[in-house]
Short mmCIF file of C-alpha atoms in Angstrom, two decimals:
data_model
loop_
_atom_site.label_atom_id
_atom_site.label_comp_id
_atom_site.label_asym_id
_atom_site.label_seq_id
_atom_site.Cartn_x
_atom_site.Cartn_y
_atom_site.Cartn_z
CA MET A 1 -89.04 3.44 128.81
CA THR A 2 -89.14 3.59 132.61
CA ALA A 3 -90.14 7.01 133.95
CA ILE A 4 -87.12 9.19 134.66
CA ARG A 5 -87.24 11.60 137.58
CA ARG A 6 -86.64 15.19 136.48
CA THR A 7 -86.21 16.84 139.89
CA LYS A 8 -82.75 16.25 141.33
CA ILE A 9 -81.90 15.04 144.85
CA LEU A 10 -79.10 16.84 146.69
CA ALA A 11 -78.02 14.94 149.82
CA THR A 12 -75.71 16.07 152.62
CA LEU A 13 -72.97 13.68 153.68
CA GLY A 14 -72.10 13.15 157.32
CA PRO A 15 -71.31 10.44 159.87
CA ALA A 16 -74.23 8.31 158.63
CA THR A 17 -73.19 8.35 154.97
CA GLN A 18 -69.42 8.23 154.51
CA SER A 19 -68.78 4.54 153.86
CA PRO A 20 -68.39 3.17 150.32
CA ALA A 21 -71.31 0.77 150.76
CA VAL A 22 -73.71 3.50 151.92
CA LEU A 23 -72.59 5.87 149.16
CA ASP A 24 -73.22 3.16 146.56
CA ALA A 25 -76.70 2.60 147.98
CA MET A 26 -77.39 6.36 147.89
CA PHE A 27 -76.45 6.49 144.21
CA GLU A 28 -78.71 3.53 143.52
CA ALA A 29 -81.59 5.12 145.46
CA GLY A 30 -81.41 8.26 143.31
CA MET A 31 -78.91 10.78 144.74
CA ASN A 32 -77.67 13.17 142.03
CA VAL A 33 -75.49 15.67 143.92
CA VAL A 34 -73.72 15.47 147.28
CA ARG A 35 -73.36 18.37 149.71
CA LEU A 36 -70.23 18.72 151.81
CA ASN A 37 -71.04 20.93 154.81
CA PHE A 38 -67.97 23.04 155.61
CA SER A 39 -69.41 23.91 159.03
CA HIS A 40 -67.95 20.59 160.16
CA GLY A 41 -64.63 18.85 159.49
CA ASP A 42 -61.27 20.08 158.21
CA PRO A 43 -59.93 20.65 154.68
CA SER A 44 -58.14 17.29 154.39
CA ALA A 45 -61.31 15.45 155.47
CA HIS A 46 -63.41 17.32 152.89
CA ILE A 47 -60.95 16.61 150.08
CA GLY A 48 -60.74 12.96 151.10
CA LEU A 49 -64.53 12.64 151.11
CA ALA A 50 -64.81 14.32 147.70
CA ASN A 51 -62.28 11.84 146.31
CA LEU A 52 -64.23 8.92 147.81
CA VAL A 53 -67.50 10.21 146.30
CA ARG A 54 -65.98 10.43 142.84
CA GLU A 55 -64.32 7.05 143.19
CA ARG A 56 -67.65 5.39 144.10
CA ALA A 57 -69.51 7.36 141.42
CA LYS A 58 -67.09 5.99 138.83
CA VAL A 59 -67.54 2.43 140.12
CA CYS A 60 -71.34 2.85 140.03
CA ASN A 61 -71.20 4.58 136.62
CA LYS A 62 -73.24 7.48 138.04
CA PRO A 63 -72.08 11.02 137.21
CA VAL A 64 -72.36 13.03 140.42
CA GLY A 65 -71.95 16.69 141.30
CA ILE A 66 -70.33 17.98 144.49
CA LEU A 67 -71.58 21.09 146.29
CA ALA A 68 -69.25 22.69 148.84
CA ASP A 69 -71.34 24.66 151.35
CA LEU A 70 -69.53 27.46 153.17
CA GLN A 71 -70.29 27.94 156.88
CA GLY A 72 -70.78 31.70 156.76
CA PRO A 73 -70.74 33.97 159.82
CA LYS A 74 -71.25 32.30 163.22
CA ILE A 75 -74.08 34.37 164.67
CA ARG A 76 -74.44 32.20 167.78
CA ILE A 77 -74.43 32.25 171.53
CA ALA A 78 -71.42 30.71 173.28
CA ARG A 79 -71.53 27.90 175.86
CA PHE A 80 -73.00 27.24 179.31
CA LYS A 81 -71.10 25.92 182.34
CA ASP A 82 -73.62 23.07 182.63
CA GLY A 83 -74.37 22.64 178.94
CA LYS A 84 -77.83 24.22 179.00
CA VAL A 85 -80.33 26.34 180.95
CA ASN A 86 -84.11 26.69 181.09
CA LEU A 87 -85.46 30.18 180.48
CA THR A 88 -88.83 31.23 181.86
CA GLU A 89 -91.18 33.81 180.37
CA GLY A 90 -90.66 37.20 182.02
CA ASP A 91 -87.11 36.48 183.19
CA TYR A 92 -84.26 38.83 182.30
CA PHE A 93 -81.37 37.27 180.38
CA THR A 94 -78.16 38.93 179.18
CA LEU A 95 -76.10 38.33 176.04
CA ASP A 96 -72.56 39.56 176.73
CA ALA A 97 -69.93 39.83 173.98
CA ASN A 98 -67.15 40.02 176.59
CA LEU A 99 -68.23 37.06 178.72
CA ASP A 100 -65.92 34.03 178.77
CA THR A 101 -66.92 31.53 176.08
CA ASN A 102 -67.74 28.76 178.57
CA ALA A 103 -69.15 30.84 181.43
CA GLY A 104 -72.86 30.95 180.54
CA ASP A 105 -75.39 30.44 183.33
CA GLN A 106 -79.06 31.07 184.15
CA GLN A 107 -78.61 34.86 183.91
CA GLN A 108 -76.23 35.35 180.99
CA VAL A 109 -74.26 33.81 178.14
CA GLY A 110 -71.45 34.89 175.83
CA ILE A 111 -71.85 35.42 172.09
CA ASP A 112 -69.57 34.44 169.20
CA TYR A 113 -70.79 37.36 167.09
CA LYS A 114 -69.08 40.25 168.87
CA ALA A 115 -70.76 43.00 166.83
CA LEU A 116 -74.27 42.06 168.00
CA PRO A 117 -74.50 44.91 170.58
CA GLU A 118 -73.92 47.38 167.74
CA ASP A 119 -76.65 45.84 165.56
CA VAL A 120 -79.55 45.84 168.03
CA ALA A 121 -81.48 48.38 170.09
CA ALA A 122 -84.17 48.42 172.77
CA GLY A 123 -87.41 47.01 171.41
CA ASP A 124 -85.78 44.61 168.93
CA THR A 125 -86.78 40.95 168.98
CA LEU A 126 -84.05 38.30 169.02
CA LEU A 127 -84.83 34.72 168.08
CA LEU A 128 -82.59 31.91 169.33
CA ASP A 129 -82.44 28.25 168.30
CA ASP A 130 -84.50 28.68 165.09
CA GLY A 131 -87.06 30.81 166.90
CA ARG A 132 -87.76 28.40 169.75
CA ILE A 133 -86.56 31.04 172.23
CA VAL A 134 -87.80 34.64 171.81
CA LEU A 135 -86.10 37.55 173.63
CA MET A 136 -87.12 41.22 173.65
CA VAL A 137 -84.18 43.64 173.93
CA ASP A 138 -84.62 45.82 177.02
CA LYS A 139 -81.38 47.83 176.84
CA VAL A 140 -77.87 47.77 175.37
CA GLU A 141 -74.93 48.86 177.51
CA GLY A 142 -71.47 48.44 176.00
CA SER A 143 -70.94 44.73 175.36
CA ARG A 144 -74.08 43.70 177.25
CA ILE A 145 -77.54 43.19 175.73
CA THR A 146 -80.18 42.86 178.45
CA THR A 147 -83.32 41.08 177.26
CA GLN A 148 -86.60 39.86 178.66
CA VAL A 149 -87.78 36.36 177.82
CA VAL A 150 -90.96 36.37 175.70
CA PHE A 151 -91.02 32.64 174.94
CA GLY A 152 -88.81 30.46 177.08
CA GLY A 153 -87.63 26.88 177.13
CA GLU A 154 -84.41 24.90 177.08
CA LEU A 155 -81.41 26.73 175.63
CA SER A 156 -78.18 24.82 175.03
CA ASN A 157 -74.71 25.60 173.70
CA ASN A 158 -73.92 27.34 170.42
CA LYS A 159 -77.49 28.02 169.27
CA GLY A 160 -78.05 30.49 166.46
CA ILE A 161 -79.24 34.08 166.87
CA ASN A 162 -81.49 35.96 164.45
CA ARG A 163 -82.93 39.45 164.61
CA GLN A 164 -86.57 39.51 163.58
CA GLY A 165 -86.77 41.36 160.28
CA GLY A 166 -83.05 40.96 159.60
CA GLY A 167 -80.45 43.68 159.87
CA LEU A 168 -77.40 41.97 161.35
CA SER A 169 -74.25 43.37 159.77
CA ALA A 170 -72.09 40.22 159.73
CA ALA A 171 -70.16 39.84 156.48
CA ALA A 172 -71.20 36.85 154.37
CA LEU A 173 -67.62 35.64 153.86
CA THR A 174 -65.54 35.07 156.98
CA ASP A 175 -61.81 34.35 157.12
CA LYS A 176 -62.67 30.67 157.50
CA ASP A 177 -64.87 30.83 154.38
CA LYS A 178 -62.05 32.39 152.38
CA GLN A 179 -59.76 29.48 153.32
CA ASP A 180 -62.56 27.00 152.57
CA ILE A 181 -62.95 28.49 149.10
CA ILE A 182 -59.35 27.43 148.44
CA THR A 183 -60.26 23.92 149.63
CA ALA A 184 -63.30 23.89 147.32
CA ALA A 185 -61.04 24.83 144.40
CA LYS A 186 -58.56 22.06 145.26
CA MET A 187 -61.30 19.42 145.32
CA GLU A 188 -62.69 20.79 142.01
CA ALA A 189 -66.14 21.28 143.53
CA ASP A 190 -68.89 21.71 140.96
CA TYR A 191 -70.92 24.12 143.09
CA LEU A 192 -69.94 26.56 145.86
CA ALA A 193 -72.73 27.70 148.18
CA VAL A 194 -72.41 31.12 149.83
CA SER A 195 -74.19 31.37 153.19
CA PHE A 196 -76.03 34.52 154.34
CA PRO A 197 -75.33 36.79 151.33
CA ARG A 198 -76.90 40.24 151.66
CA SER A 199 -76.27 41.55 148.15
CA ALA A 200 -74.78 40.75 144.77
CA ASP A 201 -71.41 42.03 146.04
CA ASP A 202 -71.10 38.97 148.30
CA ILE A 203 -71.60 36.68 145.30
CA HIS A 204 -69.11 38.62 143.16
CA GLU A 205 -66.51 38.43 145.94
CA ALA A 206 -66.95 34.66 146.33
CA ARG A 207 -66.58 34.17 142.57
CA ARG A 208 -63.46 36.32 142.47
CA LEU A 209 -61.83 34.42 145.34
CA LEU A 210 -62.75 31.09 143.78
CA GLN A 211 -61.28 32.04 140.40
CA GLU A 212 -58.10 33.33 142.06
CA ALA A 213 -57.79 29.92 143.74
CA GLY A 214 -58.16 28.18 140.36
CA GLY A 215 -61.72 26.96 140.91
CA HIS A 216 -64.51 26.86 138.33
CA ALA A 217 -67.55 25.96 140.44
CA ALA A 218 -70.95 27.52 139.83
CA ILE A 219 -71.94 29.88 142.65
CA VAL A 220 -75.05 29.10 144.71
CA ALA A 221 -76.58 31.99 146.69
CA LYS A 222 -78.33 30.74 149.83
CA ILE A 223 -81.30 32.98 150.50
CA GLU A 224 -81.57 33.02 154.29
CA ARG A 225 -81.58 36.70 155.24
CA ALA A 226 -84.40 39.23 155.02
CA GLU A 227 -81.99 41.58 153.21
CA ALA A 228 -81.40 38.93 150.54
CA VAL A 229 -85.13 38.80 149.78
CA ASP A 230 -85.15 42.58 149.34
CA ALA A 231 -82.20 42.32 146.92
CA ILE A 232 -83.32 39.07 145.29
CA GLU A 233 -83.18 40.17 141.65
CA GLU A 234 -79.60 41.43 141.83
CA ILE A 235 -78.51 38.32 143.74
CA ILE A 236 -80.13 36.00 141.18
CA THR A 237 -78.40 37.93 138.40
CA ALA A 238 -75.01 37.56 140.10
CA ALA A 239 -75.35 33.86 141.00
CA ASP A 240 -75.58 30.68 138.94
CA ALA A 241 -78.04 29.02 141.32
CA ILE A 242 -80.35 30.00 144.17
CA MET A 243 -81.05 27.98 147.31
CA VAL A 244 -84.23 28.78 149.25
CA ALA A 245 -82.73 28.01 152.68
CA ARG A 246 -85.87 28.06 154.78
CA GLY A 247 -84.36 27.71 158.26
CA ASP A 248 -82.88 31.11 159.07
CA LEU A 249 -85.07 32.75 156.43
CA GLY A 250 -88.20 31.50 158.17
CA VAL A 251 -86.96 32.79 161.51
CA GLU A 252 -86.24 36.29 160.16
CA MET A 253 -89.29 36.60 157.89
CA GLY A 254 -91.80 34.52 159.84
CA ASP A 255 -93.02 31.04 158.92
CA ALA A 256 -96.22 32.26 157.28
CA ALA A 257 -94.23 34.36 154.81
CA LEU A 258 -92.16 31.42 153.55
CA PRO A 259 -94.52 29.72 151.03
CA PRO A 260 -95.11 32.81 148.85
CA ILE A 261 -91.44 33.78 149.11
CA GLN A 262 -90.40 30.28 147.98
CA LYS A 263 -92.76 30.38 145.01
CA ARG A 264 -91.69 33.88 143.99
CA ILE A 265 -87.97 33.13 144.19
CA ILE A 266 -88.24 29.87 142.23
CA SER A 267 -90.38 31.51 139.55
CA MET A 268 -88.05 34.51 139.20
CA ALA A 269 -84.91 32.36 139.10
CA ARG A 270 -86.35 30.12 136.40
CA ARG A 271 -87.32 33.16 134.30
CA MET A 272 -83.72 34.36 134.64
CA ASN A 273 -82.31 30.95 133.62
CA ARG A 274 -80.88 30.12 137.04
CA ILE A 275 -80.95 26.80 138.92
CA THR A 276 -83.09 26.54 142.06
CA ILE A 277 -82.69 24.38 145.18
CA THR A 278 -85.32 24.02 147.92
CA ALA A 279 -83.81 23.19 151.31
CA THR A 280 -84.38 22.72 155.05
CA GLN A 281 -86.55 20.17 156.86
CA MET A 282 -87.88 18.60 153.67
CA MET A 283 -88.06 15.15 155.33
CA GLU A 284 -87.04 16.06 158.89
CA SER A 285 -89.02 13.30 160.61
CA MET A 286 -87.08 10.66 158.67
CA ILE A 287 -83.99 11.44 160.73
CA GLN A 288 -85.65 9.06 163.20
CA ASN A 289 -88.57 7.44 161.35
CA PRO A 290 -88.63 5.10 158.32
CA ILE A 291 -91.52 6.91 156.58
CA PRO A 292 -92.25 10.64 156.07
CA THR A 293 -95.19 12.55 157.48
CA ARG A 294 -97.98 13.52 155.10
CA ALA A 295 -96.98 17.16 155.56
CA GLU A 296 -93.45 16.34 154.34
CA VAL A 297 -94.85 14.52 151.31
CA PHE A 298 -96.87 17.61 150.44
CA ASP A 299 -93.84 19.87 151.03
CA VAL A 300 -91.63 17.97 148.60
CA ALA A 301 -94.43 17.68 146.03
CA ASN A 302 -95.21 21.41 146.25
CA ALA A 303 -91.55 22.27 145.68
CA VAL A 304 -91.67 20.14 142.53
CA LEU A 305 -94.87 21.85 141.41
CA ASP A 306 -93.21 25.23 142.06
CA GLY A 307 -90.54 24.22 139.53
CA THR A 308 -87.52 23.65 141.77
CA ASP A 309 -84.53 21.98 140.12
CA ALA A 310 -83.52 20.11 143.26
CA VAL A 311 -84.67 19.12 146.72
CA MET A 312 -81.96 19.17 149.38
CA LEU A 313 -81.66 16.80 152.33
CA SER A 314 -79.59 17.84 155.34
CA GLY A 315 -79.69 15.99 158.68
CA GLU A 316 -81.89 13.34 157.07
CA THR A 317 -78.86 11.91 155.25
CA ALA A 318 -75.97 13.39 157.28
CA VAL A 319 -76.90 11.94 160.68
CA GLY A 320 -80.26 10.23 160.18
CA LYS A 321 -81.11 6.59 160.77
CA ASN A 322 -82.69 6.15 157.31
CA PRO A 323 -80.62 7.95 154.63
CA ILE A 324 -81.35 5.42 151.87
CA LYS A 325 -85.07 5.22 152.65
CA THR A 326 -85.23 9.03 152.70
CA ILE A 327 -83.72 9.35 149.24
CA ALA A 328 -86.02 6.61 147.94
CA ALA A 329 -89.06 8.39 149.41
CA VAL A 330 -88.11 11.72 147.82
CA HIS A 331 -87.60 9.90 144.51
CA ARG A 332 -91.13 8.44 144.64
CA ILE A 333 -92.75 11.73 145.62
CA CYS A 334 -90.99 13.68 142.88
CA LEU A 335 -91.89 11.13 140.21
CA GLN A 336 -95.56 11.28 141.17
CA ALA A 337 -95.68 15.08 141.36
CA GLU A 338 -94.03 15.35 137.94
CA GLN A 339 -97.00 13.60 136.35
CA GLU A 340 -99.14 16.71 136.88
CA ARG A 341 -99.88 18.40 133.57
CA GLU A 342 -99.33 21.91 134.94
CA ILE A 343 -95.58 21.33 135.19
CA ARG A 344 -95.29 19.62 131.80
CA VAL A 345 -96.44 22.66 129.78
CA SER A 346 -94.89 26.10 129.65
CA ARG A 347 -95.17 29.65 128.32
CA HIS A 348 -91.62 30.43 129.45
CA ARG A 349 -90.27 33.27 127.24
CA ILE A 350 -92.90 32.55 124.59
CA ASP A 351 -92.93 36.24 123.61
CA SER A 352 -89.19 36.90 124.08
CA HIS A 353 -86.60 37.97 121.54
CA PHE A 354 -83.41 35.87 121.75
CA GLU A 355 -79.99 37.51 121.43
CA LEU A 356 -77.94 34.29 121.29
CA MET A 357 -78.16 31.70 118.53
CA ASP A 358 -77.63 28.74 120.87
CA GLU A 359 -80.32 30.01 123.25
CA ALA A 360 -82.73 30.29 120.32
CA ILE A 361 -81.86 26.71 119.30
CA ALA A 362 -82.54 25.55 122.86
CA MET A 363 -85.94 27.25 123.00
CA GLY A 364 -86.82 25.99 119.51
CA ALA A 365 -85.92 22.43 120.49
CA MET A 366 -88.24 22.56 123.51
CA TYR A 367 -91.09 24.05 121.47
CA LEU A 368 -90.78 21.22 118.95
CA ALA A 369 -90.45 18.62 121.71
CA ASN A 370 -93.61 19.81 123.43
CA HIS A 371 -95.61 19.90 120.18
CA LEU A 372 -94.49 16.64 118.61
CA ASN A 373 -94.34 13.09 119.91
CA VAL A 374 -90.65 13.44 120.78
CA LYS A 375 -89.13 10.75 122.99
CA ALA A 376 -85.87 12.44 123.99
CA ILE A 377 -83.54 15.35 123.31
CA ALA A 378 -79.85 14.63 122.72
CA ALA A 379 -77.71 17.75 123.17
CA LEU A 380 -74.03 17.53 122.32
CA THR A 381 -72.64 20.21 124.62
CA GLU A 382 -69.31 21.65 125.70
CA SER A 383 -70.38 23.81 128.67
CA GLY A 384 -73.91 22.56 129.33
CA ALA A 385 -75.41 26.02 128.68
CA THR A 386 -77.81 24.79 126.00
CA THR A 387 -79.23 22.13 128.31
CA LEU A 388 -79.65 24.70 131.11
CA TRP A 389 -81.76 26.89 128.82
CA MET A 390 -83.77 23.85 127.73
CA SER A 391 -84.37 22.81 131.33
CA ARG A 392 -86.12 26.13 132.10
CA ILE A 393 -89.02 24.97 129.89
CA SER A 394 -91.60 22.78 131.64
CA SER A 395 -91.72 19.42 129.88
CA GLY A 396 -91.85 15.71 130.52
CA ILE A 397 -89.24 14.98 127.88
CA PRO A 398 -85.75 13.95 129.07
CA ILE A 399 -82.79 16.06 127.97
CA PHE A 400 -79.50 14.15 127.64
CA ALA A 401 -76.36 16.29 127.93
CA MET A 402 -73.84 14.38 125.85
CA THR A 403 -70.43 15.84 126.62
CA PRO A 404 -66.76 14.92 126.40
CA HIS A 405 -66.00 16.99 129.52
CA THR A 406 -66.16 15.52 133.02
CA HIS A 407 -66.71 18.93 134.63
CA THR A 408 -69.73 19.58 132.39
CA ALA A 409 -71.22 16.16 133.17
CA ARG A 410 -70.93 16.95 136.89
CA ARG A 411 -72.35 20.45 136.52
CA VAL A 412 -75.58 19.37 134.78
CA THR A 413 -76.42 16.84 137.52
CA LEU A 414 -78.32 19.68 139.26
CA TYR A 415 -80.34 20.79 136.20
CA ARG A 416 -83.96 19.72 136.30
CA GLY A 417 -84.75 17.13 133.63
CA VAL A 418 -81.15 16.97 132.34
CA TYR A 419 -79.11 13.75 132.48
CA PRO A 420 -75.37 13.65 131.74
CA ILE A 421 -73.88 11.12 129.34
CA PRO A 422 -70.08 11.02 128.97
CA PHE A 423 -69.62 11.12 125.19
CA PRO A 424 -66.27 11.72 123.49
CA ARG A 425 -66.85 13.34 120.10
CA PRO A 426 -65.66 10.40 118.00
CA HIS A 427 -66.36 11.57 114.43
CA ASP A 428 -65.89 14.59 112.18
CA ASP A 429 -68.94 14.45 109.94
CA HIS A 430 -72.51 15.25 110.98
CA ALA A 431 -74.21 12.10 109.71
CA THR A 432 -71.83 9.73 111.50
CA LEU A 433 -71.96 11.82 114.67
CA ASN A 434 -75.78 11.86 114.65
CA ARG A 435 -75.85 8.09 114.35
CA ALA A 436 -73.33 7.67 117.17
CA MET A 437 -75.50 9.82 119.46
CA ILE A 438 -78.65 7.83 118.66
CA ASP A 439 -76.76 4.54 119.06
CA GLU A 440 -75.69 5.64 122.56
CA LEU A 441 -79.29 6.39 123.55
CA GLU A 442 -80.42 3.02 122.15
CA ARG A 443 -77.63 1.25 124.05
CA ARG A 444 -78.86 2.83 127.28
CA GLY A 445 -82.44 1.79 126.60
CA VAL A 446 -83.65 5.38 126.39
CA VAL A 447 -85.14 5.12 122.89
CA ASN A 448 -86.34 2.38 120.58
CA LYS A 449 -86.87 1.95 116.86
CA GLY A 450 -89.47 4.38 115.58
CA ASP A 451 -89.01 6.96 118.34
CA ILE A 452 -88.47 10.60 117.33
CA VAL A 453 -85.40 12.28 118.82
CA ILE A 454 -84.22 15.90 118.66
CA ILE A 455 -80.46 16.37 118.24
CA THR A 456 -78.75 19.70 118.96
CA LYS A 457 -75.05 20.42 118.50
CA GLY A 458 -72.55 22.90 117.09
CA ASP A 459 -70.83 22.91 113.75
CA LEU A 460 -67.52 21.11 114.00
CA GLU A 461 -65.60 24.31 113.32
CA VAL A 462 -67.53 26.33 115.94
CA ALA A 463 -66.64 24.69 119.25
CA GLY A 464 -68.77 25.66 122.24
CA SER A 465 -71.68 27.10 120.28
CA THR A 466 -74.89 25.21 119.47
CA ASN A 467 -76.22 26.22 116.06
CA ALA A 468 -77.76 23.03 114.65
CA LEU A 469 -81.04 21.26 115.37
CA LYS A 470 -82.20 18.06 113.70
CA LEU A 471 -85.22 15.76 114.06
CA VAL A 472 -84.48 12.10 113.45
CA GLN A 473 -86.38 8.85 113.76
CA VAL A 474 -84.61 5.94 115.45
CA GLY A 475 -83.90 3.17 112.96
CA SER A 476 -84.26 5.52 110.01
CA MET A 477 -81.74 8.33 110.18
CA ILE A 478 -83.22 9.74 106.96
CA GLU A 479 -86.97 10.30 107.38
CA PRO A 480 -88.55 12.27 104.49
CA GLN A 481 -91.39 13.91 106.43
CA LEU A 482 -88.96 15.13 109.10
CA ASN A 483 -86.09 16.30 106.91
CA LYS A 484 -87.87 19.58 106.09
CA LEU A 485 -87.75 20.46 109.81
CA SER A 486 -84.00 20.07 110.02
CA CYS A 487 -82.06 23.23 110.86
CA GLU A 488 -78.70 21.55 110.31
#
């Protein structure tokens, strides 16, 4: 069987990737989930693009998930009369919450985030444009923040503002975000990403608003504030998935702090059975160039070795010249990194006591898979929960989520090592159902005669709960030496 990539590729759509032909090529290259960036476009455009994605996914026979990414608070400067200025070290420069939006000049500029003067004090360090411009706060008078330039350079319209060490009070969910949550529910998004959460309360509020709008997406917490790192355990508990969003996080925490933070967050999230996404500048040079830098190759590979479920591409696929080549490059790097033995073995929860029967079945299946010559795991699943638990165990064995539900097939597209198979439950008895599942894997070329497969599923009268595990050998559904290991 051809090697199957376990790490998923999440790609942002934009002007470079909205045509049917390009979407088809992205699916073929290995894209698993698409990201719709709600910082740009209007609701009707987002819904139209989601419909196009699902239409092309159906044509290509590729289950695909959709992640709707909320903009979050606009903590940005306003605009300059001439589009940009050049700041010189030692100069004084003012940020004025009351200045006209388009009146910026060499001495001052307006700010979109009107509460900034209340959040900063003399001696604070402000970082603009992802830290390229560094300003030291000299004094705050009413709406005006007078700063001295520490590191200068070109500053153009609408660049972001961060306070070193965090501490800005902007709410995670703006009025625009609350309207966009309604749009995400209408498009039946599979994932909803919350930008700049500070605590679990932000995640709970997003989930409540989504449910009130009729949505059922999993909630992704984007870790991009210093405060979020301090509250990481409670945020992971509240969310379904965690995104290590290294742009703003790196500015607030400092670049050198990012690698250990990334490793710690991914490790903690996996222990807590949450999905993880690594994002920001993964293949940045490929926006312009046809091949990645060696540093980018190492970055993607290290994220895989850390155990991330998915690698996210932003500008590389939204506006880049080489979206297909970028996806193909990430695919190759992930496949190679996944060959390392250290990420194919696991002690995850080896000493734990399990409270749920289906979680115990999931862990038992992975223990058997990693200690026998098992070719594949076939999990008949309603919600996908069993396959999520399985995917927290490091292994090189593919897990196939066989489900009759479209929303479940879309949801598992982000789970590391899990592959959705639309599978209507066609039979009532276990033996016939087992054979149908194996026949489907054979039809897809996943297994061959003689291969050992683990099947997990629920009793027919207990919908939504996995309580059965069976080892079978392809071509011989009754195998004497394996029958004694059946838990069915």
